[in-house]
Coordinates of C-alpha atoms in Angstrom, one line a residue:
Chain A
X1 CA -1.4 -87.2 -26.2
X2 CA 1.7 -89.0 -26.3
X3 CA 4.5 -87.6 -28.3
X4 CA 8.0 -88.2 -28.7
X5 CA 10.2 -86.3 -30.5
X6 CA 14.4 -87.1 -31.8
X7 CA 15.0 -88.8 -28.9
X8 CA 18.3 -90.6 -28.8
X9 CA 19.8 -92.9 -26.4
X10 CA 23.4 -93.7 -25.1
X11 CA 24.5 -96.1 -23.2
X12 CA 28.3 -95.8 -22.5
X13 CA 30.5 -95.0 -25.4
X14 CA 27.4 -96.9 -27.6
X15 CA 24.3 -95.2 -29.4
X16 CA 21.5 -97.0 -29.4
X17 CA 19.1 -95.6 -31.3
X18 CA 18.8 -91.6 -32.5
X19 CA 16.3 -89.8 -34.0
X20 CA 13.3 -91.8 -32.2
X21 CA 10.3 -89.6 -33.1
X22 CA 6.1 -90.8 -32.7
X23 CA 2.6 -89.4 -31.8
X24 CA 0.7 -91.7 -29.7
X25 CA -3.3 -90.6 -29.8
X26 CA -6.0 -92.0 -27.5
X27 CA -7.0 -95.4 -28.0
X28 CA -3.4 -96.3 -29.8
X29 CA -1.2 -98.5 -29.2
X30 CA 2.4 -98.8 -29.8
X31 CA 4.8 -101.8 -30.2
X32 CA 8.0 -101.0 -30.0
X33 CA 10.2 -103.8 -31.4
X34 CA 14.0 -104.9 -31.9
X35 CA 16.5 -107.4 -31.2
X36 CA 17.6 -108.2 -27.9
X37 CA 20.2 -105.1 -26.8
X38 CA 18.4 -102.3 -29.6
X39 CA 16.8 -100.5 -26.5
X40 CA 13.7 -101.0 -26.3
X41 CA 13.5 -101.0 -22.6
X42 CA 15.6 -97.9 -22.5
X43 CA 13.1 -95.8 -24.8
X44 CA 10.5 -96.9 -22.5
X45 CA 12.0 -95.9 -19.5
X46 CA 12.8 -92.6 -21.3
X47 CA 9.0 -92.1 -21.9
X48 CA 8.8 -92.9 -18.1
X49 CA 10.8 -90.3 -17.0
X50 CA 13.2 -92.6 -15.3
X51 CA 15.8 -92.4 -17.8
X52 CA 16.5 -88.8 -19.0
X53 CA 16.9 -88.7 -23.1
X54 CA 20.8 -88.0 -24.2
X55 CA 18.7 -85.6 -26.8
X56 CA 14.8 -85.3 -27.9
X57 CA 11.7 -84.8 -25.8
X58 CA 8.6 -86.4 -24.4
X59 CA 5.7 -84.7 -24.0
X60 CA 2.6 -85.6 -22.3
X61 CA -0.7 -83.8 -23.2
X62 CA 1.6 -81.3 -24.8
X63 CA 4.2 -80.9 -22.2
X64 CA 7.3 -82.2 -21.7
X65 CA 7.1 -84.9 -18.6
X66 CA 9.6 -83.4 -16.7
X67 CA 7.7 -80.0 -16.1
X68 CA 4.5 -82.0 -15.8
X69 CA 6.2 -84.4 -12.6
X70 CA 3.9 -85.5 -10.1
X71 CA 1.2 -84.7 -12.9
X72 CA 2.7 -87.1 -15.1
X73 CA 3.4 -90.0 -13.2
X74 CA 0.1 -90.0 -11.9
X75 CA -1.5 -90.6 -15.2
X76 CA 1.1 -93.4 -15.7
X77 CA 1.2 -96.9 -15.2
X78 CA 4.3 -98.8 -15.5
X79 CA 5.5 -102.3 -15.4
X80 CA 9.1 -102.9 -15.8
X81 CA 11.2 -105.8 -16.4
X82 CA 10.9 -106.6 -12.5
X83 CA 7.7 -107.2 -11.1
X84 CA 8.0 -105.0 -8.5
X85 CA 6.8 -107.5 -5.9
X86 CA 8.0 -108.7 -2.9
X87 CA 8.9 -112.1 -1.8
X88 CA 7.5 -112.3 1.9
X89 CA 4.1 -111.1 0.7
X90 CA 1.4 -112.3 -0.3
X91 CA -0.8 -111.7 -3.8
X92 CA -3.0 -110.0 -2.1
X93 CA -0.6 -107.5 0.2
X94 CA 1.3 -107.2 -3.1
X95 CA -1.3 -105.9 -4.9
X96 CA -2.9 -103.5 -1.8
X97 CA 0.6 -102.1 -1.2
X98 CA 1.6 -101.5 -4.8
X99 CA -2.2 -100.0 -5.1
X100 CA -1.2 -97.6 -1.8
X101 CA 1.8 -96.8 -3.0
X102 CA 0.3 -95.5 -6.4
X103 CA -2.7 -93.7 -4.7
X104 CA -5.2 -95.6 -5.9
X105 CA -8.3 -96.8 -3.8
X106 CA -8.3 -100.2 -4.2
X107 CA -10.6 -102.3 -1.8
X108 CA -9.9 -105.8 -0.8
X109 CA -12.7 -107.6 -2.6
X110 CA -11.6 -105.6 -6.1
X111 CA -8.0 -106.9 -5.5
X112 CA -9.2 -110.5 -4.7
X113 CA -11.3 -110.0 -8.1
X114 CA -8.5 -108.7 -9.9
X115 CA -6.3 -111.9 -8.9
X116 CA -8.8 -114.1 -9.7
X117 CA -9.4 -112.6 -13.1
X118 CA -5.6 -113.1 -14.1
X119 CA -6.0 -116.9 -12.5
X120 CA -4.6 -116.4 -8.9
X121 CA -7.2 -117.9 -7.5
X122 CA -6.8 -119.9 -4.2
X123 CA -3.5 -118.4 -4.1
X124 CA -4.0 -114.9 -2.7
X125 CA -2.5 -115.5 1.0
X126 CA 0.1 -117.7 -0.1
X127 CA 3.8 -115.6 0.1
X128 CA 5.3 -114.8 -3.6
X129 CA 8.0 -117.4 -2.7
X130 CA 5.9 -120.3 -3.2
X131 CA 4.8 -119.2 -6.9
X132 CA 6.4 -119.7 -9.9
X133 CA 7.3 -117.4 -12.3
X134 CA 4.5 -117.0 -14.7
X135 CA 2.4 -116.5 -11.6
X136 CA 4.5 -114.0 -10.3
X137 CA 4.0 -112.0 -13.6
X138 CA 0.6 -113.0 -13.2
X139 CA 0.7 -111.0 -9.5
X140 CA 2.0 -108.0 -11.1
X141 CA -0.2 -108.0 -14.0
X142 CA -3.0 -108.5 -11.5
X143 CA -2.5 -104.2 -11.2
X144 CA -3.8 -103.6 -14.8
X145 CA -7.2 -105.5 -14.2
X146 CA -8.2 -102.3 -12.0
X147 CA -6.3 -99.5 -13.6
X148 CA -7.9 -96.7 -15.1
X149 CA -4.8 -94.4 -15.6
X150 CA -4.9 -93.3 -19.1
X151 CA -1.2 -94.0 -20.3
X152 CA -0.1 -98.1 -19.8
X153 CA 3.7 -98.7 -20.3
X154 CA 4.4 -102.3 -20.6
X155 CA 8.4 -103.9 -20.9
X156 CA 7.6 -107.1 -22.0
X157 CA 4.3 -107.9 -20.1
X158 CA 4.1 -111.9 -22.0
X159 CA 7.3 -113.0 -20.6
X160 CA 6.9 -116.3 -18.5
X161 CA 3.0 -116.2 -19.1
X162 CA 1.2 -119.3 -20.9
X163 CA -1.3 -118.7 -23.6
X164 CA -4.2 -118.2 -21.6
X165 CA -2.4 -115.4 -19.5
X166 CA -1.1 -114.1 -22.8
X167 CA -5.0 -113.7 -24.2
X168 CA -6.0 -112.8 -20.8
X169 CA -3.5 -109.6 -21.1
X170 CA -4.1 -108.7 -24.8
X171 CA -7.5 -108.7 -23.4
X172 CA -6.9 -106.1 -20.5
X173 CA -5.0 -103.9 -23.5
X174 CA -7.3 -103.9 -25.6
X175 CA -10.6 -103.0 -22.8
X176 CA -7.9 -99.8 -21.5
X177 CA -7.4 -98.9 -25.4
X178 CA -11.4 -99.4 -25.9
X179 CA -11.7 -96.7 -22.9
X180 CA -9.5 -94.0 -24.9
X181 CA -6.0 -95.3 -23.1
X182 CA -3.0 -95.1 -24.7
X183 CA -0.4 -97.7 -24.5
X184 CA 3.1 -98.5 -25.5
X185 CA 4.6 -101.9 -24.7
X186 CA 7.0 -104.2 -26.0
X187 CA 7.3 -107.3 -27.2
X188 CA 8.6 -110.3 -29.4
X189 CA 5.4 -112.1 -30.2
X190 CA 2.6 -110.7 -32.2
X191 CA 0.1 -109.0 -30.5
X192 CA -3.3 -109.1 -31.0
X193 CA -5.7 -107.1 -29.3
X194 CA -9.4 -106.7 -30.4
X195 CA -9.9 -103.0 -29.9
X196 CA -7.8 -100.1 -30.9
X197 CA -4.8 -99.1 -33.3
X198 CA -1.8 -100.8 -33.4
X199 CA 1.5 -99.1 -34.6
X200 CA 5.0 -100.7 -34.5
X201 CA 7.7 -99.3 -34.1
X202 CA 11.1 -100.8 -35.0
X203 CA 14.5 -100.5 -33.3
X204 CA 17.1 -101.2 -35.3
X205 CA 21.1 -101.1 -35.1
X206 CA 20.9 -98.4 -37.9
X207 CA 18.4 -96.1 -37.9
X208 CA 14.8 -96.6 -36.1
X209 CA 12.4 -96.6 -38.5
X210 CA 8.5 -95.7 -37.9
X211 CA 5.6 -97.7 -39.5
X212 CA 2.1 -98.0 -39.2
X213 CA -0.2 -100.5 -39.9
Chain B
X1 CA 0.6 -87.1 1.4
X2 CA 0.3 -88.4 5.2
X3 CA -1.5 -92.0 3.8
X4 CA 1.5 -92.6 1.3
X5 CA 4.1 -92.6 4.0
X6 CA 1.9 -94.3 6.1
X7 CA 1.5 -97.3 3.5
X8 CA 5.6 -97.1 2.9
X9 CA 6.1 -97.7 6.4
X10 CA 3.3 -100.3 6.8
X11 CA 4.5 -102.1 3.8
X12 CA 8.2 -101.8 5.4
X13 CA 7.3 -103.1 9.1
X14 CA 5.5 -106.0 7.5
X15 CA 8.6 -106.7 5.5
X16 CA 10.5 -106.8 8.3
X17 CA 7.9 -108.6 10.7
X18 CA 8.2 -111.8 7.9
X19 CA 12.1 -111.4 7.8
X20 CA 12.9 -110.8 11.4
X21 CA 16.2 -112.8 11.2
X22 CA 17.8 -109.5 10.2
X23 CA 16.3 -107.5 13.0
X24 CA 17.9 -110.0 15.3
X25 CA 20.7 -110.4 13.8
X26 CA 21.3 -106.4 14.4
X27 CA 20.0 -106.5 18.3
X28 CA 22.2 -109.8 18.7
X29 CA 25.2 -107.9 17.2
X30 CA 24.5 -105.0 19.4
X31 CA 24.2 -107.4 22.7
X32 CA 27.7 -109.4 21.8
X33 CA 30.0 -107.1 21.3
X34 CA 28.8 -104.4 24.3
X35 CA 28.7 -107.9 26.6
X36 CA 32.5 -108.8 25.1
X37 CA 34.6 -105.5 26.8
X38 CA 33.0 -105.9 31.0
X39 CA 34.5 -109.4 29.8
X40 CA 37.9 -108.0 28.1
X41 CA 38.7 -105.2 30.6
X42 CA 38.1 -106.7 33.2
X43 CA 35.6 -106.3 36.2
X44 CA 36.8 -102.8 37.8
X45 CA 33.5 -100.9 38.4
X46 CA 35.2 -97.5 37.8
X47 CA 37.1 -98.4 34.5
X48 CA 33.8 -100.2 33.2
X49 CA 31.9 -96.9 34.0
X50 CA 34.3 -94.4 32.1
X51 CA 34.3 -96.8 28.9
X52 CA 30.0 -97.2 29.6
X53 CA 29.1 -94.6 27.1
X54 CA 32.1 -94.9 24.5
X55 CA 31.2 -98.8 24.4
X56 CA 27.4 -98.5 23.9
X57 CA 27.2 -96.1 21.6
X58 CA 30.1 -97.4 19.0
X59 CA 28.1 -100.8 19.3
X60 CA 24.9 -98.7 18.3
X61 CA 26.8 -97.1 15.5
X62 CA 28.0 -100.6 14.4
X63 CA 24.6 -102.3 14.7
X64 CA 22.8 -99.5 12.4
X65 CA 25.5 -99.9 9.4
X66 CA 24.3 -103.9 9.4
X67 CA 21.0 -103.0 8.1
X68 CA 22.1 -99.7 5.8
X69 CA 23.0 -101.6 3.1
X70 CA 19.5 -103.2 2.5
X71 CA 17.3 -99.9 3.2
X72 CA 17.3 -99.6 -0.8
X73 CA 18.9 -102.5 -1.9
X74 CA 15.8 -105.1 -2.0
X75 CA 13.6 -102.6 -3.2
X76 CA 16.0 -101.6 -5.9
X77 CA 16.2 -105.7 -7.0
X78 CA 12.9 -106.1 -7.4
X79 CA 11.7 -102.9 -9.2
X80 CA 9.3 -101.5 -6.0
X81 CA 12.3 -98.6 -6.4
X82 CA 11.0 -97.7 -9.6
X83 CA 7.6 -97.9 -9.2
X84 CA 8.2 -95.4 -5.7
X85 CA 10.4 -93.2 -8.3
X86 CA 7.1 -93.1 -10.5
X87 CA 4.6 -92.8 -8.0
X88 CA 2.8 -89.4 -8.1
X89 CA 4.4 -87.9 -4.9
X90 CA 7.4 -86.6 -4.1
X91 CA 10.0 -90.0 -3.8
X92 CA 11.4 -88.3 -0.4
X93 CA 8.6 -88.6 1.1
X94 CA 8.5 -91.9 0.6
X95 CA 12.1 -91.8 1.9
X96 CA 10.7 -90.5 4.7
X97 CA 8.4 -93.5 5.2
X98 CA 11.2 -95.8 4.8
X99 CA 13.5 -94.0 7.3
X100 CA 10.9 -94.3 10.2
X101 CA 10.3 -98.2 9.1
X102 CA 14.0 -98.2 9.6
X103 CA 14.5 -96.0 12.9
X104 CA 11.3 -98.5 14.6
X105 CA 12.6 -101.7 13.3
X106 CA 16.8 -100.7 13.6
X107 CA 17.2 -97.9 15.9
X108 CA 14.5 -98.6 18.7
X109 CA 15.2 -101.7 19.6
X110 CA 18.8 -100.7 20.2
X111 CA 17.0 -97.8 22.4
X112 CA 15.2 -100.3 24.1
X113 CA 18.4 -102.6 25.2
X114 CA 20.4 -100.1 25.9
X115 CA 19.4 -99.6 29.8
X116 CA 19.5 -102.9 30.3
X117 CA 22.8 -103.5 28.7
X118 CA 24.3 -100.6 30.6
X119 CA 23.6 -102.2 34.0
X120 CA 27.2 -104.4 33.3
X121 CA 28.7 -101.5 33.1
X122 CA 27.9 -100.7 36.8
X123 CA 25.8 -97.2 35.3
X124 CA 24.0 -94.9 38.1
X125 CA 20.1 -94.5 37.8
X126 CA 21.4 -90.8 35.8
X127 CA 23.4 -92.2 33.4
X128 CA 21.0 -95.1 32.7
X129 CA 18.1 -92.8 31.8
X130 CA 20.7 -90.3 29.8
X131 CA 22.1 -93.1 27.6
X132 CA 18.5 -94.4 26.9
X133 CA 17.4 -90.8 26.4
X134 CA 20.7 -90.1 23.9
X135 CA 20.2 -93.4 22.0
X136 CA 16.2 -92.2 21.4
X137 CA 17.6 -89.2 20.0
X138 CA 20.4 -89.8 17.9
X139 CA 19.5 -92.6 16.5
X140 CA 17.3 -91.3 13.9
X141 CA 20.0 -89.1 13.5
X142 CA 22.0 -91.8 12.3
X143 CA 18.9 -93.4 10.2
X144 CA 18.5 -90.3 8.3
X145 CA 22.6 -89.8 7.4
X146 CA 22.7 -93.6 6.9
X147 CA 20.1 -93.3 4.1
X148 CA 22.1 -90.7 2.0
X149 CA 25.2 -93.0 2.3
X150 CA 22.9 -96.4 1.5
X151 CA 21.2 -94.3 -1.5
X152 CA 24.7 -93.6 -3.0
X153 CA 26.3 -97.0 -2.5
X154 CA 23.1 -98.6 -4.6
X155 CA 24.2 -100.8 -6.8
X156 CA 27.7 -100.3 -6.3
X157 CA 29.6 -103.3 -6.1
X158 CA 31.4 -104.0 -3.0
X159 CA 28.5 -101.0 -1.7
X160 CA 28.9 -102.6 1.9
X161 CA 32.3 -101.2 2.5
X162 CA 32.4 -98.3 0.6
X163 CA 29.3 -97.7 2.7
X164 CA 30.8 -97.9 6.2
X165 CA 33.9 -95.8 4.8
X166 CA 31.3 -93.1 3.6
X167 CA 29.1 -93.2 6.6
X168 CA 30.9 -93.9 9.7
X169 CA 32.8 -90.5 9.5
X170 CA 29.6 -88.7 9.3
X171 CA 28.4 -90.4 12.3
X172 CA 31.5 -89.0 14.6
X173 CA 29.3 -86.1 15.4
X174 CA 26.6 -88.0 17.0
X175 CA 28.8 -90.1 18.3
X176 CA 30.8 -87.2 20.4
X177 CA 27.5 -86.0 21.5
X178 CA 25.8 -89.1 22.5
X179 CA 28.7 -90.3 24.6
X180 CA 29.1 -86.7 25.7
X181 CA 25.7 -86.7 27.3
X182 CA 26.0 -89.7 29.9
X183 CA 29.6 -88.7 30.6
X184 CA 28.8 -85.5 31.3
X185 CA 25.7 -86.8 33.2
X186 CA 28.6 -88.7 35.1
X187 CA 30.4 -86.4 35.8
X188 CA 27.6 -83.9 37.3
X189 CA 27.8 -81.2 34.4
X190 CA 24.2 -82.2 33.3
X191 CA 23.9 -83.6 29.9
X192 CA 21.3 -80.3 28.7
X193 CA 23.7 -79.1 26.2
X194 CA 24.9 -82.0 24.5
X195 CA 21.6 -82.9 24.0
X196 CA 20.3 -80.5 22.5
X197 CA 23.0 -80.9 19.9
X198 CA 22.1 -84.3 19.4
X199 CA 18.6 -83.5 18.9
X200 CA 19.4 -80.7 16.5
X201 CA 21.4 -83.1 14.4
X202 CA 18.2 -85.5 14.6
X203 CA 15.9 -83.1 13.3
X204 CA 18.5 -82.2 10.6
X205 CA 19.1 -85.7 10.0
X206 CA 15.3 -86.7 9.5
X207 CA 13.8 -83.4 7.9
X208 CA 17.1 -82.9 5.4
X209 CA 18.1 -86.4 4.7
X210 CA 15.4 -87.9 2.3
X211 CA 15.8 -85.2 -0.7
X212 CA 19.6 -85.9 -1.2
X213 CA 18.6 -89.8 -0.6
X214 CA 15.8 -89.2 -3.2
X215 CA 17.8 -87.5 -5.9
X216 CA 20.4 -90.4 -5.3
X217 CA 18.3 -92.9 -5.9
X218 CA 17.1 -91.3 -8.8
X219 CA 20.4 -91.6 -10.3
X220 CA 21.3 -95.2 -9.2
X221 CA 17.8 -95.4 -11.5
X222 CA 19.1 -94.1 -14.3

């Protein structure tokens, strides 16, 4: 489904990485790992579309993502660094608007659901301001309770979360990968997920080498 | 197509609704300095009404750049830019969206103030109703060029001045034509022509502005 092929990434006068190349099937998952600065959020903005490749290709069902466009993106779910939410709003508008702005259908009582799955609740009309940061992530992990697109790309979806949330997530995961999703996310700690193949995918200041497990 | 601009400028107005400091700030900014030159030049009705349409529409100009520079910039601080970049439409139409947040919650309220600031400059019934009509026009005009500028300036540091320096100058059109209209209302030549003008540089401004703004933003993504 997902497939990646020599990509290579440069950043200024540096290379990151070169020669990046993996198949992603349905119901696989794929860590990509490496120190702090090897670009791993760079290769996943790449299989976003967001960054364009210095060389290699992504291809999506067989196609590179940039003929696909709209078609693409709308099979795509991704969550960034940033949590894409705003300040002033609430959970719950969060959550709608991010849903509206993704065309998705979502209904009010599935979002309340969704935030009280990932522990939100009681705090759904309160404005982001007021929350701290795991529950922030929380908010924008609150999206993935509902999705049902078939590729999830995660940059470091554990960050600020407590062990519970960090279950709770792995969880999620691993029912998407159970429905035949694909996912590609990264991250320092292990990560265990019930359901689906794991692969790994090290970034390293050398040459990125490819495992599977 | 129609529901995702809808939810951009929904999303936008509510923004703005729970922040209206800035909003204020801009209509404050606008009130000031037009009240400041009946005060500076003096009180001579004849010399207030040649400067009316000059005064009001360089205060307009003015009180749009104050809220350019954040059209993009909160949304590209907090990821919602990338998510918009990924969502599966076109991003200029959700350009678009943001635009009209911006012309209802910037542009009309200047609209709005502009008859009733134009009364201290001793303005005839006409050239009340010609400014007010000019301001409605242009003034997505100059929502639509401001975007291109904002979308290029993102993430630029020292953005808000290079801004103004990149903008400004593409506003002297508007600017020629919407003061041209109520002086030429003024002085009985009927403001028909410079209207139209304005109102082709409005549709221009709105209809062609949010693909360049898209494929800038795209590369302040990068």
């Amino acid at each position: 489904m997902l497939e990646a092929s020599n990509l290579e990434c440069v950043r200024g006068e540096r290379r990151l990485f070169a020669g990046v190349s993996f198949r992603l099937a349905c119901g696989e998952m794929l860590q990509v790992q490496g120190a702090n600065g090897s670009g791993k959020t760079s290769l996943l903005r790449m299989l976003c579309g967001l960054t364009p490749a210095a060389a290699g290709e992504v291809c999506w069902r067989g196609q590179p993502i940039g003929k696909l466009g709209e078609e693409f993106r709308g099979e795509l779910c991704y969550l960034g660094h940033h949590n894409a939410i705003k300040e002033e709003l609430s959970p719950l508008e969060n959550l709608l608007a991010a849903a509206a702005l993704a065309q998705e259908s979502l209904d009010e009582d599935a979002a309340l659901d969704a935030l009280e799955q990932v522990g939100l609740h009681g705090r759904a009309d309160l404005a982001c301001r007021y929350l701290s940061q795991g529950q922030k992530r929380r908010t924008a992990l609150a999206r993935l309770v509902h999705e049902k697109r078939p590729l999830w790309v995660l940059d470091e979806p554990y960050v600020a979360l407590d062990p519970a949330a960090v279950e709770l997530v792995s969880g999620l995961v691993g029912a998407h990968l159970q429905r035949g999703g694909l996912a590609v996310l990264t991250s320092h700690q292990a990560v265990s997920v019930t359901a689906g193949a794991l692969r790994e995918l090290w970034l390293g200041t050398a040459a990125a080498s490819y495992g599977r497990i | 197509m129609l529901i995702s601009i809808r939810a951009v400028i929904g999303r936008d107005l509510r923004l703005a609704m729970r922040r209206q400091a800035d909003i204020l700030a801009a209509m404050f900014f606008f009130i000031i300095v037009v009240s400041l030159f009946p005060l500076g030049v003096g009180p001579e009705p004849e010399q207030l009404r040649k400067l009316a349409p000059g005064v009001l529409w360089v205060a307009a100009l003015l009180a749009t750049m104050l809220s350019l520079p954040r059209l993009f910039a909160d949304d590209h601080r907090d990821g919602t830019l990338e998510q918009m970049a990924l969502a599966p439409q076109p991003l200029g139409l959700m350009v678009l969206g943001k635009l009209i947040a911006h012309w209802l919650v910037a542009g009309l309220p200047l609209v709005l103030l502009a008859p009733v600031l134009g009364i201290q400059f001793d303005l005839s019934g006409d050239g009340l109703a010609v400014l007010t009509l000019s301001l409605l026009i242009g003034t997505p005009a100059l929502s639509g060029i401001g975007a291109i500028g904002a979308a290029l300036t993102l993430g630029v540091r020292g953005g808000g001045v290079l801004l103004s320096v990149l903008v400004l100058p593409l506003y002297i059109p508007v600017l020629i034509f919407g003061a041209g209209a109520v002086d030429a209302t003024l002085t009985g030549l009927g403001p028909q022509a410079h209207l139209s003008l304005l109102g082709a540089m409005a549709l221009g401004g709105v209809f062609f502005a949010p693909w360049p703004t898209a494929a800038a933003l795209r590369v302040a993504l990068e």
